[in-house]
PDB file of C-alpha atoms in Angstrom:
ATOM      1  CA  UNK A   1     -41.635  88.231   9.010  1.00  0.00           C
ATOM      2  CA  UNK A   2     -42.257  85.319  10.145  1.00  0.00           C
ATOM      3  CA  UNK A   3     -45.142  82.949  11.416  1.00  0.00           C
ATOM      4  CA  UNK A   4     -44.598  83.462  15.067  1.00  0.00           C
ATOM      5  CA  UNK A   5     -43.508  87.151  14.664  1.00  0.00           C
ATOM      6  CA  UNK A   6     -47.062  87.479  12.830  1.00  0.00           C
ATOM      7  CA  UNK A   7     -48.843  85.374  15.496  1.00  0.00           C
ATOM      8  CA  UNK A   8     -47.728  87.673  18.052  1.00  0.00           C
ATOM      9  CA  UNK A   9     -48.238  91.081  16.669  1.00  0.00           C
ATOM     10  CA  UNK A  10     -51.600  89.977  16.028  1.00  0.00           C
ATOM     11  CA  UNK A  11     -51.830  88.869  19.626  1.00  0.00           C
ATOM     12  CA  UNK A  12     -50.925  92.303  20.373  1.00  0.00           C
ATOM     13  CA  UNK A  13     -51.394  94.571  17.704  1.00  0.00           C
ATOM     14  CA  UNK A  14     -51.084  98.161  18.837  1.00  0.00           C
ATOM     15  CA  UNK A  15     -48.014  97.114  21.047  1.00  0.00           C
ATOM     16  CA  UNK A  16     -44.305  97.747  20.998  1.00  0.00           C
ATOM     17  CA  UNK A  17     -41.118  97.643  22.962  1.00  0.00           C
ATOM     18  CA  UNK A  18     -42.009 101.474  24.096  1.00  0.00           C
ATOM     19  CA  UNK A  19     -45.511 100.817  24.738  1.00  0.00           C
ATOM     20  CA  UNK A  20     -44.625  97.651  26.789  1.00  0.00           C
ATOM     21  CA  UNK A  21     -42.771  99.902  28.737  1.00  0.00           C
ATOM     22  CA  UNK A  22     -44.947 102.440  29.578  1.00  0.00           C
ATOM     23  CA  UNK A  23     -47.588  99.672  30.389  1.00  0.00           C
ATOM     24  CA  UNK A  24     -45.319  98.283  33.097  1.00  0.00           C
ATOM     25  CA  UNK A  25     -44.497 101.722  33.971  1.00  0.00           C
ATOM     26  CA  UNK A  26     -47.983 102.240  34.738  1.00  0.00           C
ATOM     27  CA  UNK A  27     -48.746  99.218  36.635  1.00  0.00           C
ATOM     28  CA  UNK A  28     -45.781  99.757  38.719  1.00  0.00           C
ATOM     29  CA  UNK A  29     -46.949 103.943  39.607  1.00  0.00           C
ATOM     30  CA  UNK A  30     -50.595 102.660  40.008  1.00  0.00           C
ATOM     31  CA  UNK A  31     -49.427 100.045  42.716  1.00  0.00           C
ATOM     32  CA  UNK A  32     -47.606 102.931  44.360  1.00  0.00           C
ATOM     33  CA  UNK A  33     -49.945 105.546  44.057  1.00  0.00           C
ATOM     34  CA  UNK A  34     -52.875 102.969  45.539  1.00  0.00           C
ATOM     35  CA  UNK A  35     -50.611 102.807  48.592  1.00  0.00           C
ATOM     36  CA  UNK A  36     -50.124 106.121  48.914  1.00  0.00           C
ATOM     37  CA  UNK A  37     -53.031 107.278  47.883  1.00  0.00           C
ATOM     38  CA  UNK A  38     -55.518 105.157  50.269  1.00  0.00           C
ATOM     39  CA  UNK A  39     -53.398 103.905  53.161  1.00  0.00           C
ATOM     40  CA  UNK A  40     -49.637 105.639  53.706  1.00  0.00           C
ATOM     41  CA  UNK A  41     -51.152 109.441  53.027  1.00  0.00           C
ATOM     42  CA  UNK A  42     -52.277 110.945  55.931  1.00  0.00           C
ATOM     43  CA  UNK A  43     -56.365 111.842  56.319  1.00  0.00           C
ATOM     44  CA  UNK A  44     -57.199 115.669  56.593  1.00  0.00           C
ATOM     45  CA  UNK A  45     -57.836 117.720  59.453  1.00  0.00           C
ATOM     46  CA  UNK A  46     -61.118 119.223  57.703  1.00  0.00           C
ATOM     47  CA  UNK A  47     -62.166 116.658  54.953  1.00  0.00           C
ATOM     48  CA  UNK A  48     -60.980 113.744  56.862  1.00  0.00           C
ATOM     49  CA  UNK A  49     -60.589 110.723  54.675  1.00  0.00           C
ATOM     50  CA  UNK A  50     -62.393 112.622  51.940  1.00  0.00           C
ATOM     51  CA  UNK A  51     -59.053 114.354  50.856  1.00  0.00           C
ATOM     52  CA  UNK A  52     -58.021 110.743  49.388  1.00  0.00           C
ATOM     53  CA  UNK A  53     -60.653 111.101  46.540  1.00  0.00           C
ATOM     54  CA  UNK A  54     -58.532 114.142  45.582  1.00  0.00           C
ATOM     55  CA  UNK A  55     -55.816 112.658  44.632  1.00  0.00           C
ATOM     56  CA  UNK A  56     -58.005 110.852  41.565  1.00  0.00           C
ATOM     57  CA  UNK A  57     -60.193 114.222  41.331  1.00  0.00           C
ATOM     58  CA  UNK A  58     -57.173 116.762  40.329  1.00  0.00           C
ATOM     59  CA  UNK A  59     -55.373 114.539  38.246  1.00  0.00           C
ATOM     60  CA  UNK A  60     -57.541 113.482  36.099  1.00  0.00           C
ATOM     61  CA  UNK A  61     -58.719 116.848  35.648  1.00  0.00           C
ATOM     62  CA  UNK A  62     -55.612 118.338  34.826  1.00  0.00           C
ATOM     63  CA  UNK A  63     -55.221 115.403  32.505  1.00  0.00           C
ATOM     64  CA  UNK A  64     -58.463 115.977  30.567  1.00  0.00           C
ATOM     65  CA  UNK A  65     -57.167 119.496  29.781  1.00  0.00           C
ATOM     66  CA  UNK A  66     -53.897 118.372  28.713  1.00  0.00           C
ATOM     67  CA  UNK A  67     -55.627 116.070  26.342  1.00  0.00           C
ATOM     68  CA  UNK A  68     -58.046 118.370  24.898  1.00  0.00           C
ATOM     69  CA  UNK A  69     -55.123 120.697  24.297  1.00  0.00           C
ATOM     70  CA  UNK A  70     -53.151 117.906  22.446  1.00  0.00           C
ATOM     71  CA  UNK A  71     -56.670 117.454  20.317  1.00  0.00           C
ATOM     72  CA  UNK A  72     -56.373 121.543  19.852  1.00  0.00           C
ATOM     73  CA  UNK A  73     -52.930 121.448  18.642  1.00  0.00           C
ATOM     74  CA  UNK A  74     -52.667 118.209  16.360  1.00  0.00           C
ATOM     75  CA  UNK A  75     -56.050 119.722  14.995  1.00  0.00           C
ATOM     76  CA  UNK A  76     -54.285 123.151  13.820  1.00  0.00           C
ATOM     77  CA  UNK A  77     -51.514 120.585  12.700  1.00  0.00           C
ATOM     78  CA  UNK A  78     -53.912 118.819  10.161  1.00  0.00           C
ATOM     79  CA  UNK A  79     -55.492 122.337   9.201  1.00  0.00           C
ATOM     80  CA  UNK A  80     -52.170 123.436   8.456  1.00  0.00           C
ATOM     81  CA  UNK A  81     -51.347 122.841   4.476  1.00  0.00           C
ATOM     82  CA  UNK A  82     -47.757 122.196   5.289  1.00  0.00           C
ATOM     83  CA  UNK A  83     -48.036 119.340   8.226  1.00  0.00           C
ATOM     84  CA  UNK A  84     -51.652 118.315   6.880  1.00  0.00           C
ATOM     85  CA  UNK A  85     -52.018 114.335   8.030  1.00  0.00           C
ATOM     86  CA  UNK A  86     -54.297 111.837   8.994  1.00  0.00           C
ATOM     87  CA  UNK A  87     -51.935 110.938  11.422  1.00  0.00           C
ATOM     88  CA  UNK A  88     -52.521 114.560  13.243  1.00  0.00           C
ATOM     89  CA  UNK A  89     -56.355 114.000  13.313  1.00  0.00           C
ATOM     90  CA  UNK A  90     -56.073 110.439  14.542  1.00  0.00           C
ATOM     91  CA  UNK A  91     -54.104 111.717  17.526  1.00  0.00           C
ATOM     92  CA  UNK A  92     -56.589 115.048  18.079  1.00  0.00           C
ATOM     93  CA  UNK A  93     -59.664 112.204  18.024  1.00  0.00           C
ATOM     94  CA  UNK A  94     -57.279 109.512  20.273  1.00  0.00           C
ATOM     95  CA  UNK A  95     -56.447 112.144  22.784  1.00  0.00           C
ATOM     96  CA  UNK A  96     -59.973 113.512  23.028  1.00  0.00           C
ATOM     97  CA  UNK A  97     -61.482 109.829  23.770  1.00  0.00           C
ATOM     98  CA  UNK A  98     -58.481 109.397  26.469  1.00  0.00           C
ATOM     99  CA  UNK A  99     -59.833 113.148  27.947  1.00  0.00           C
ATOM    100  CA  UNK A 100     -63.288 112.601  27.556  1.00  0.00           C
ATOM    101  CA  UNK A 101     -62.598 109.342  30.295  1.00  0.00           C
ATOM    102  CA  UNK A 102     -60.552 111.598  31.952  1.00  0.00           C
ATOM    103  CA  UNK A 103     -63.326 114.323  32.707  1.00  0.00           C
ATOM    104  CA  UNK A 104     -65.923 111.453  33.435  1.00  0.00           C
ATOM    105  CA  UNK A 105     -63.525 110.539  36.269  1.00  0.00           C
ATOM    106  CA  UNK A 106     -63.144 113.652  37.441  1.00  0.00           C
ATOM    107  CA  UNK A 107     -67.341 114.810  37.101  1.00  0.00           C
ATOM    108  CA  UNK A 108     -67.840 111.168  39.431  1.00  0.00           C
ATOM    109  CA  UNK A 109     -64.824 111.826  41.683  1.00  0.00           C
ATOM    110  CA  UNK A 110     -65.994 115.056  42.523  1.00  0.00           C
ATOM    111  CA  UNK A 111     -69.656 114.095  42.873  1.00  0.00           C
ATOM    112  CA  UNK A 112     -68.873 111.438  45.544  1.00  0.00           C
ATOM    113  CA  UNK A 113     -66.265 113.943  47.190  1.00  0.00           C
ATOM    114  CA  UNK A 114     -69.079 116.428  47.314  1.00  0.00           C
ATOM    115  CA  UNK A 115     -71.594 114.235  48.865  1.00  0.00           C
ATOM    116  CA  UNK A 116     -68.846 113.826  51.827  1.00  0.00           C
ATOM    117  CA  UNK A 117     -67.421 117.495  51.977  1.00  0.00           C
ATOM    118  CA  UNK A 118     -70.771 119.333  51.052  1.00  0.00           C
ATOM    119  CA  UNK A 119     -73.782 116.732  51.338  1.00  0.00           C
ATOM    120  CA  UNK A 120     -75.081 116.841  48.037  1.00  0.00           C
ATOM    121  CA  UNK A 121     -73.477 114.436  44.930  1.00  0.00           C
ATOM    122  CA  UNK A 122     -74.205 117.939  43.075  1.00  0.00           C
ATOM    123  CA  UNK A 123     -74.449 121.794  43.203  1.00  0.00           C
ATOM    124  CA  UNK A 124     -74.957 124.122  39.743  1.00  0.00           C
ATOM    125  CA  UNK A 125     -72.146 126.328  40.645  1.00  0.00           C
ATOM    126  CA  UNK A 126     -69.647 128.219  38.194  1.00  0.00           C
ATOM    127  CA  UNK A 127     -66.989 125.740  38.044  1.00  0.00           C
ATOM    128  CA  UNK A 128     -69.248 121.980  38.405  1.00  0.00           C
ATOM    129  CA  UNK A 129     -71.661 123.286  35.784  1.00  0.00           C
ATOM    130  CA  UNK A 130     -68.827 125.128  33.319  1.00  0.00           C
ATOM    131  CA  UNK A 131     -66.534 121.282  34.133  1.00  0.00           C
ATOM    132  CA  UNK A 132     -70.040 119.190  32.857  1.00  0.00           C
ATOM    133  CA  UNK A 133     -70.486 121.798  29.618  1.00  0.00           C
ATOM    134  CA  UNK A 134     -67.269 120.861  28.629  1.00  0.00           C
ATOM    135  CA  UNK A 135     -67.475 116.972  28.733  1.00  0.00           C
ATOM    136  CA  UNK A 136     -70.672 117.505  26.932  1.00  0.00           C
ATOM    137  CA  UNK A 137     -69.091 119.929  24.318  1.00  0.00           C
ATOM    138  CA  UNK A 138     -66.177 116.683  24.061  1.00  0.00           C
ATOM    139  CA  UNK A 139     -69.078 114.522  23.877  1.00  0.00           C
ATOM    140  CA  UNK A 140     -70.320 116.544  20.466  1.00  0.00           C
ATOM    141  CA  UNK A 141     -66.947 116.396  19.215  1.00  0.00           C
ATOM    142  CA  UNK A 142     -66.310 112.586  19.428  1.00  0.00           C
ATOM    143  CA  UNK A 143     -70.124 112.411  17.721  1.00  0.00           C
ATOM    144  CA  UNK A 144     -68.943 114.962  15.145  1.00  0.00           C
ATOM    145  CA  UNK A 145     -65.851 112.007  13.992  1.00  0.00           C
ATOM    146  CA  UNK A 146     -68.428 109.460  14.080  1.00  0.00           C
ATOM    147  CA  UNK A 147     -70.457 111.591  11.116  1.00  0.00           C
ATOM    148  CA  UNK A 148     -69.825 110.177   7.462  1.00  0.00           C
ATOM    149  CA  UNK A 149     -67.845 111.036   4.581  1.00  0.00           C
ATOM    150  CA  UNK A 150     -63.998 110.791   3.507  1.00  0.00           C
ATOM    151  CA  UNK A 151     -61.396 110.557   6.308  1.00  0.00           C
ATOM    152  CA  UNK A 152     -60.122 114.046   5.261  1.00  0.00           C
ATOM    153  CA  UNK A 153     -64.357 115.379   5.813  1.00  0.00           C
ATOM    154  CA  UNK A 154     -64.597 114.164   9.538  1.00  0.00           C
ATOM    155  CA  UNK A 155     -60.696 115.758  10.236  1.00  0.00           C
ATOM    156  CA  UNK A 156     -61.204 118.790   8.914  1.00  0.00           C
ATOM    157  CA  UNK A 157     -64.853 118.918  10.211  1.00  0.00           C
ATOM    158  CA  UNK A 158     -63.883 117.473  13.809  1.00  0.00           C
ATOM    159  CA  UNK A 159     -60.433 119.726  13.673  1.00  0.00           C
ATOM    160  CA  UNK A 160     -62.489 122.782  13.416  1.00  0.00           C
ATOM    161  CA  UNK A 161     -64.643 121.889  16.152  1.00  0.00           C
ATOM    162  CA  UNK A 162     -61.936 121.212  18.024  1.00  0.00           C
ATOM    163  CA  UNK A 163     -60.632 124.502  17.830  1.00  0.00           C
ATOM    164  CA  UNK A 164     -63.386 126.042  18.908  1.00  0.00           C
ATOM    165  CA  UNK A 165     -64.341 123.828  22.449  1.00  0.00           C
ATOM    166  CA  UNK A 166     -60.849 123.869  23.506  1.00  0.00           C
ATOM    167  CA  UNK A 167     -61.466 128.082  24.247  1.00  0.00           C
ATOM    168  CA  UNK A 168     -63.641 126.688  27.184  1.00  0.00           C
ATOM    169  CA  UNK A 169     -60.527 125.264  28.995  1.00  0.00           C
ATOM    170  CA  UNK A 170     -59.891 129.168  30.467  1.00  0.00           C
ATOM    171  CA  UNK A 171     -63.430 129.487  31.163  1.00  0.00           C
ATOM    172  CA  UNK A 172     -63.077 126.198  33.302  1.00  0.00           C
ATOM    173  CA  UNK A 173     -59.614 127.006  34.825  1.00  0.00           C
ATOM    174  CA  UNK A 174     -60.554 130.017  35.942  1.00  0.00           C
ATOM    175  CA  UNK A 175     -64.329 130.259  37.020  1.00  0.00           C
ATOM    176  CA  UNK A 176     -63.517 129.799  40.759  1.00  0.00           C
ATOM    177  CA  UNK A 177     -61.889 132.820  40.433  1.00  0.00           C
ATOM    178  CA  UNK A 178     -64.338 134.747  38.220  1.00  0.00           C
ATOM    179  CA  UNK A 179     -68.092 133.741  40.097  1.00  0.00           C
ATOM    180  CA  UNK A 180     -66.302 133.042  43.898  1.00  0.00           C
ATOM    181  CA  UNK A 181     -68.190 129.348  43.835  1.00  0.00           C
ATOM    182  CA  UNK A 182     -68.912 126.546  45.866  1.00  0.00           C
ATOM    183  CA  UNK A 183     -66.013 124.604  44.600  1.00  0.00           C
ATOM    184  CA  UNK A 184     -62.825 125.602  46.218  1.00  0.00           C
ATOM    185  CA  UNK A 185     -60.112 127.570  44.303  1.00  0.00           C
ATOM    186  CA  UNK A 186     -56.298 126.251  43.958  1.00  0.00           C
ATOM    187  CA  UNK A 187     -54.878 124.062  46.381  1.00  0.00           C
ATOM    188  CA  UNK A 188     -51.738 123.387  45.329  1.00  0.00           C
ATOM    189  CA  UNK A 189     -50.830 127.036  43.991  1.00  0.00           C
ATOM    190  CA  UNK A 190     -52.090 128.460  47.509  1.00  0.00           C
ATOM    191  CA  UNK A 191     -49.903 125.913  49.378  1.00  0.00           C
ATOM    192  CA  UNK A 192     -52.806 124.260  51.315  1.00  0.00           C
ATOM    193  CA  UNK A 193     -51.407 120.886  50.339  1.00  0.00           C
ATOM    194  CA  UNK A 194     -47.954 119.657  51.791  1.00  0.00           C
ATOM    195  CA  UNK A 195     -46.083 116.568  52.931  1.00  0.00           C
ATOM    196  CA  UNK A 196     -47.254 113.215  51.848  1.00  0.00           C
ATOM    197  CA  UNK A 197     -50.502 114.948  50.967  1.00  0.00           C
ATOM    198  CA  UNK A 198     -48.855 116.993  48.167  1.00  0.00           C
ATOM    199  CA  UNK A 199     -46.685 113.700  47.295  1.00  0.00           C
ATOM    200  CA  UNK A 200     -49.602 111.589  46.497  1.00  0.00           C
ATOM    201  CA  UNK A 201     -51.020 113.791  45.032  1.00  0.00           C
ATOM    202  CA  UNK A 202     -47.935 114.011  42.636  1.00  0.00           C
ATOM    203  CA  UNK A 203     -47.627 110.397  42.418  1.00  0.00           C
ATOM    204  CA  UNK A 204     -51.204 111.135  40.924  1.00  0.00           C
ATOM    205  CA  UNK A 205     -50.400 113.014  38.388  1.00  0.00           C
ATOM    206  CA  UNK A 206     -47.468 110.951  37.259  1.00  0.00           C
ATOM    207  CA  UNK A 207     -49.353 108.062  37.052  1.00  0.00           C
ATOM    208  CA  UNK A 208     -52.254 109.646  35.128  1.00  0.00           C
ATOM    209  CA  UNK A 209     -49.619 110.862  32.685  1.00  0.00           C
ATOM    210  CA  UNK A 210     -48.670 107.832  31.722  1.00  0.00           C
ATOM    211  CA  UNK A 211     -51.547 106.000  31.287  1.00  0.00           C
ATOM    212  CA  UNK A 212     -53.009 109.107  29.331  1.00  0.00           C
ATOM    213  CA  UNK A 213     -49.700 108.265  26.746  1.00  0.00           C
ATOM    214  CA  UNK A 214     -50.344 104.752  27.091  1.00  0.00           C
ATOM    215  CA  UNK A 215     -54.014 104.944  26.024  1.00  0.00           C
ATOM    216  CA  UNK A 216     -53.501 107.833  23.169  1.00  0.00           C
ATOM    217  CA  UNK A 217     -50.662 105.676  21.414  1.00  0.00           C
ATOM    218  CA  UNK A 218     -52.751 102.419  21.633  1.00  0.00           C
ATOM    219  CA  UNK A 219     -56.020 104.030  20.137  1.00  0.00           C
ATOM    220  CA  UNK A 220     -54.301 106.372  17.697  1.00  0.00           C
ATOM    221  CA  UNK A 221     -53.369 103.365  16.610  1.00  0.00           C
ATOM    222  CA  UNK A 222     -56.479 101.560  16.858  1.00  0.00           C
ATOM    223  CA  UNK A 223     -57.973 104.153  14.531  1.00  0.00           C
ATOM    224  CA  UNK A 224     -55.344 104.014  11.952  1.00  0.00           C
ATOM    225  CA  UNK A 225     -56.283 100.587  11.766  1.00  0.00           C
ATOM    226  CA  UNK A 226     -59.511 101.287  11.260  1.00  0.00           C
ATOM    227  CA  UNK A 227     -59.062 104.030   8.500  1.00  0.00           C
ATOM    228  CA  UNK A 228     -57.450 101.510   7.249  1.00  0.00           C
ATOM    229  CA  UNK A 229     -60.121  98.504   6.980  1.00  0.00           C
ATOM    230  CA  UNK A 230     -62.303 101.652   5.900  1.00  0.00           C
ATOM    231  CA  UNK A 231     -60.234 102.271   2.639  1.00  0.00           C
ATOM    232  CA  UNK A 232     -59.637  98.618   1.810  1.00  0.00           C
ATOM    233  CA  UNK A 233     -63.281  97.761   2.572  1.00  0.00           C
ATOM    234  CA  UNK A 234     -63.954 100.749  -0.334  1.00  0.00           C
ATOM    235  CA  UNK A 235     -61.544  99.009  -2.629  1.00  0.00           C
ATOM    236  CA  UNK A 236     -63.055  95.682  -1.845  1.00  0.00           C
ATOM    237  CA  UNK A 237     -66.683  97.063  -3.301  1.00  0.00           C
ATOM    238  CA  UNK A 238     -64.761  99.093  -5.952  1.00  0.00           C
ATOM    239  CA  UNK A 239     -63.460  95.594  -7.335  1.00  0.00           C
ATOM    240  CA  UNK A 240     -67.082  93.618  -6.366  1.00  0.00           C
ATOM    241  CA  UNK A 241     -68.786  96.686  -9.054  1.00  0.00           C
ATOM    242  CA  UNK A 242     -66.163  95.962 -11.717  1.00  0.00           C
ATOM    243  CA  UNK A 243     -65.887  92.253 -11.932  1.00  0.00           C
ATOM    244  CA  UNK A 244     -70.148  92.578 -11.945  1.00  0.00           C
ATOM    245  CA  UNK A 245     -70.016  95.070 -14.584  1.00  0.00           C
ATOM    246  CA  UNK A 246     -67.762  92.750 -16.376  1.00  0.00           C
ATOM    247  CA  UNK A 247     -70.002  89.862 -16.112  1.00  0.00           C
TER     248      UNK A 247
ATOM    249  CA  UNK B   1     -69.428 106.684  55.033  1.00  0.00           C
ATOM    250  CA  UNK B   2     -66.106 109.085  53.481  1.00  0.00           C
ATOM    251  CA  UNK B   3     -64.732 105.343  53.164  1.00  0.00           C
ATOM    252  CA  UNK B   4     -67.472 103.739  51.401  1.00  0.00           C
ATOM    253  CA  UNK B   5     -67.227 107.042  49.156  1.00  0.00           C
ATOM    254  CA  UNK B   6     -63.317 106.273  48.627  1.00  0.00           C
ATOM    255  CA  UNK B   7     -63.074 102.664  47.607  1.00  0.00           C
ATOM    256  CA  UNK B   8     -66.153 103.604  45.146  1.00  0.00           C
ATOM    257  CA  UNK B   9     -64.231 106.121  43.367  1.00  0.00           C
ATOM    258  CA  UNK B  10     -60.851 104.168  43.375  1.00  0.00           C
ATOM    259  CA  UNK B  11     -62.917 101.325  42.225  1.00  0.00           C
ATOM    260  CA  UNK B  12     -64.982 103.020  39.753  1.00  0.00           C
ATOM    261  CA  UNK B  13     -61.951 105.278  38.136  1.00  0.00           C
ATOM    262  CA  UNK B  14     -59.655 101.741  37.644  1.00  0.00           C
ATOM    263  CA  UNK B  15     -62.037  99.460  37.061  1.00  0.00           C
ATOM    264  CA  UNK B  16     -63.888 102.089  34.723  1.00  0.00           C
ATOM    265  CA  UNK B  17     -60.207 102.501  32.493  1.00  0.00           C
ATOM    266  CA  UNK B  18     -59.779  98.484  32.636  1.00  0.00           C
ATOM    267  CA  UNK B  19     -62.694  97.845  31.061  1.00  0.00           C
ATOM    268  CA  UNK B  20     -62.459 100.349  28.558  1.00  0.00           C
ATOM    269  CA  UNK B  21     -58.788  99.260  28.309  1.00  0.00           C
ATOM    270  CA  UNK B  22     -59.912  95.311  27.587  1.00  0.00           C
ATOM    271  CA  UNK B  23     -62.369  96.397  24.780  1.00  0.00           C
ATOM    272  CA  UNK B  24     -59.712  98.359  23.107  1.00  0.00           C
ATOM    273  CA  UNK B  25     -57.250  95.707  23.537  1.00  0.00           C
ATOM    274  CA  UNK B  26     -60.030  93.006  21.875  1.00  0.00           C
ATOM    275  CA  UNK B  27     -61.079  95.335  19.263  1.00  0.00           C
ATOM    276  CA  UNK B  28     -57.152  96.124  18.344  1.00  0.00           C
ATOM    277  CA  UNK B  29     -57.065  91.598  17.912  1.00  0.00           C
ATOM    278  CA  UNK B  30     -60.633  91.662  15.561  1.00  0.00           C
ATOM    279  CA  UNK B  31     -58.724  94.391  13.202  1.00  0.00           C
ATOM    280  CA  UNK B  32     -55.227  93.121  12.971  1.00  0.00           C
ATOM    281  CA  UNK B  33     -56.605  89.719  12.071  1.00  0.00           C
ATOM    282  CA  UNK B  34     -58.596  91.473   8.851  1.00  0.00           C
ATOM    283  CA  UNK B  35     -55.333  93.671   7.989  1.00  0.00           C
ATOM    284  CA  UNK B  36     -52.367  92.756   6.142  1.00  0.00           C
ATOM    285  CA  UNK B  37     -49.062  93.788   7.914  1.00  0.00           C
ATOM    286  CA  UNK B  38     -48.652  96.455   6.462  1.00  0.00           C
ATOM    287  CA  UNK B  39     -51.054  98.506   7.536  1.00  0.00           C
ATOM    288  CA  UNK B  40     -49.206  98.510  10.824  1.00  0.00           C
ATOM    289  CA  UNK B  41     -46.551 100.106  10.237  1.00  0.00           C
ATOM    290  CA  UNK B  42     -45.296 100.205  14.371  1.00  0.00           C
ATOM    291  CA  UNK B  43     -45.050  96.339  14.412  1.00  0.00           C
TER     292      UNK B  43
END
């Protein structure tokens, strides 16, 4: 390798030729989904421009699930004796960061489109109150990978745990169909949602996806690195304690 | 008002991921410069 090869991976260190292009990717789908979203979408009959706060609101929700699914499943892959890796429980703790953001966005999207569609920032019904339990119960789960021990403690600690919160994901989903609340139920499903509407609003989720790859690979990687600093830092006191008990 | 409302949460969700995005990015730098190569195995 050489100097300037070095120079530059350490310029950009969690970066490569795929993750380059899903940046620009990104950039590109977030310029288009600005426009569509805020000026080329039409406003709503009913919520008027309040609908554009939507197309952030659902995407990111939908996201947040999808990532605390991924956390779910890599977690059963590192519990598993025959795929067991760190590399499974770096990307159940990467994804759940990238969701946990996800569900803040979506908790302060609806908030603010609450205050214009219902006057109040927020209400305790089924689905607001059962969408907040779950960032929390994320919350717990990020604090439960920040606990000490070995690497292999906090994944199979954190993997279990993860197992368990991602069984609120159906309670979520499908509370405005179970308690009749507030919120409203399915947009999309029920066909309220059409024309450039319904196109934004998939330019939304597009654009979400990507970043929510872009993000995962970058901090997956982030925390490989520092797993890594972790062990050498161990072998760096190992080797301080011997050369002392030497002298 | 609904406009204020809007340009908050566009502002708010994008700025909100570009920040977190920057420290990531920074913190990524401060690692790779205490790691060998090798324990970056993508690069």
């Amino acid at each position: 390798m050489t100097a300037s090869t070095t120079q530059e991976t350490v310029r950009r260190p969690t970066g490569t030729p795929l993750t380059r292009a899903l940046g620009i990717a990104t950039l590109i789908g977030l310029a288009w989904f600005v426009a569509f979203g805020l000026f080329l979408s039409p406003d709503d009959v009913v919520q008027k421009k309040g609908v554009r706060i939507l197309y952030l609101h659902v995407p990111s929700a939908w996201l947040a699930y999808l990532a605390f699914i991924v956390t779910a499943i890599s977690s059963a892959a590192y519990l598993s004796k025959r795929t067991r890796s760190l590399t499974w429980d770096r990307l159940a703790g990467a994804s759940a960061e990238v969701g946990v953001l996800f569900m803040g966005i979506t908790l302060l999207t609806g908030s603010l489109w609450g205050r214009i569609s219902w006057g109040v920032y927020w209400v305790w019904d089924s689905r607001v109150t059962t969408t907040a339990f779950l960032f929390v119960t994320y919350l717990g789960y990020l604090a439960v990978r920040g606990l000490g021990g070995t690497h292999h403690q906090r994944a199979r600690r954190s993997a279990v745990v993860a197992l368990l919160s991602v069984l609120e994901i159906p309670l979520v989903h499908f509370s405005v169909e179970w308690w009749r609340p507030l919120h409203q139920q399915e947009s999309i499903a029920n066909g309220k949602l059409s024309g450039l509407m319904l196109f934004s609003l998939f330019v939304g989720v597009i654009v979400f996806t990507l970043m929510y790859v872009w993000l995962v690979l970058h901090r997956q990687r982030l925390l490989a690195m520092q797993d890594a600093l972790d062990d050498h830092g161990l072998e760096f006191a190992i080797a301080e304690r011997r050369e002392e008990a030497v002298f | 008002m609904e406009i204020r409302f809007v340009v908050i949460s566009y502002i708010a969700t994008f700025g909100g991921i570009g920040v977190l995005v920057a420290v990531m990015l920074r913190r990524a730098r401060a690692l790779a410069q205490r790691l060998p190569p090798e324990d970056r195995p993508w690069t």
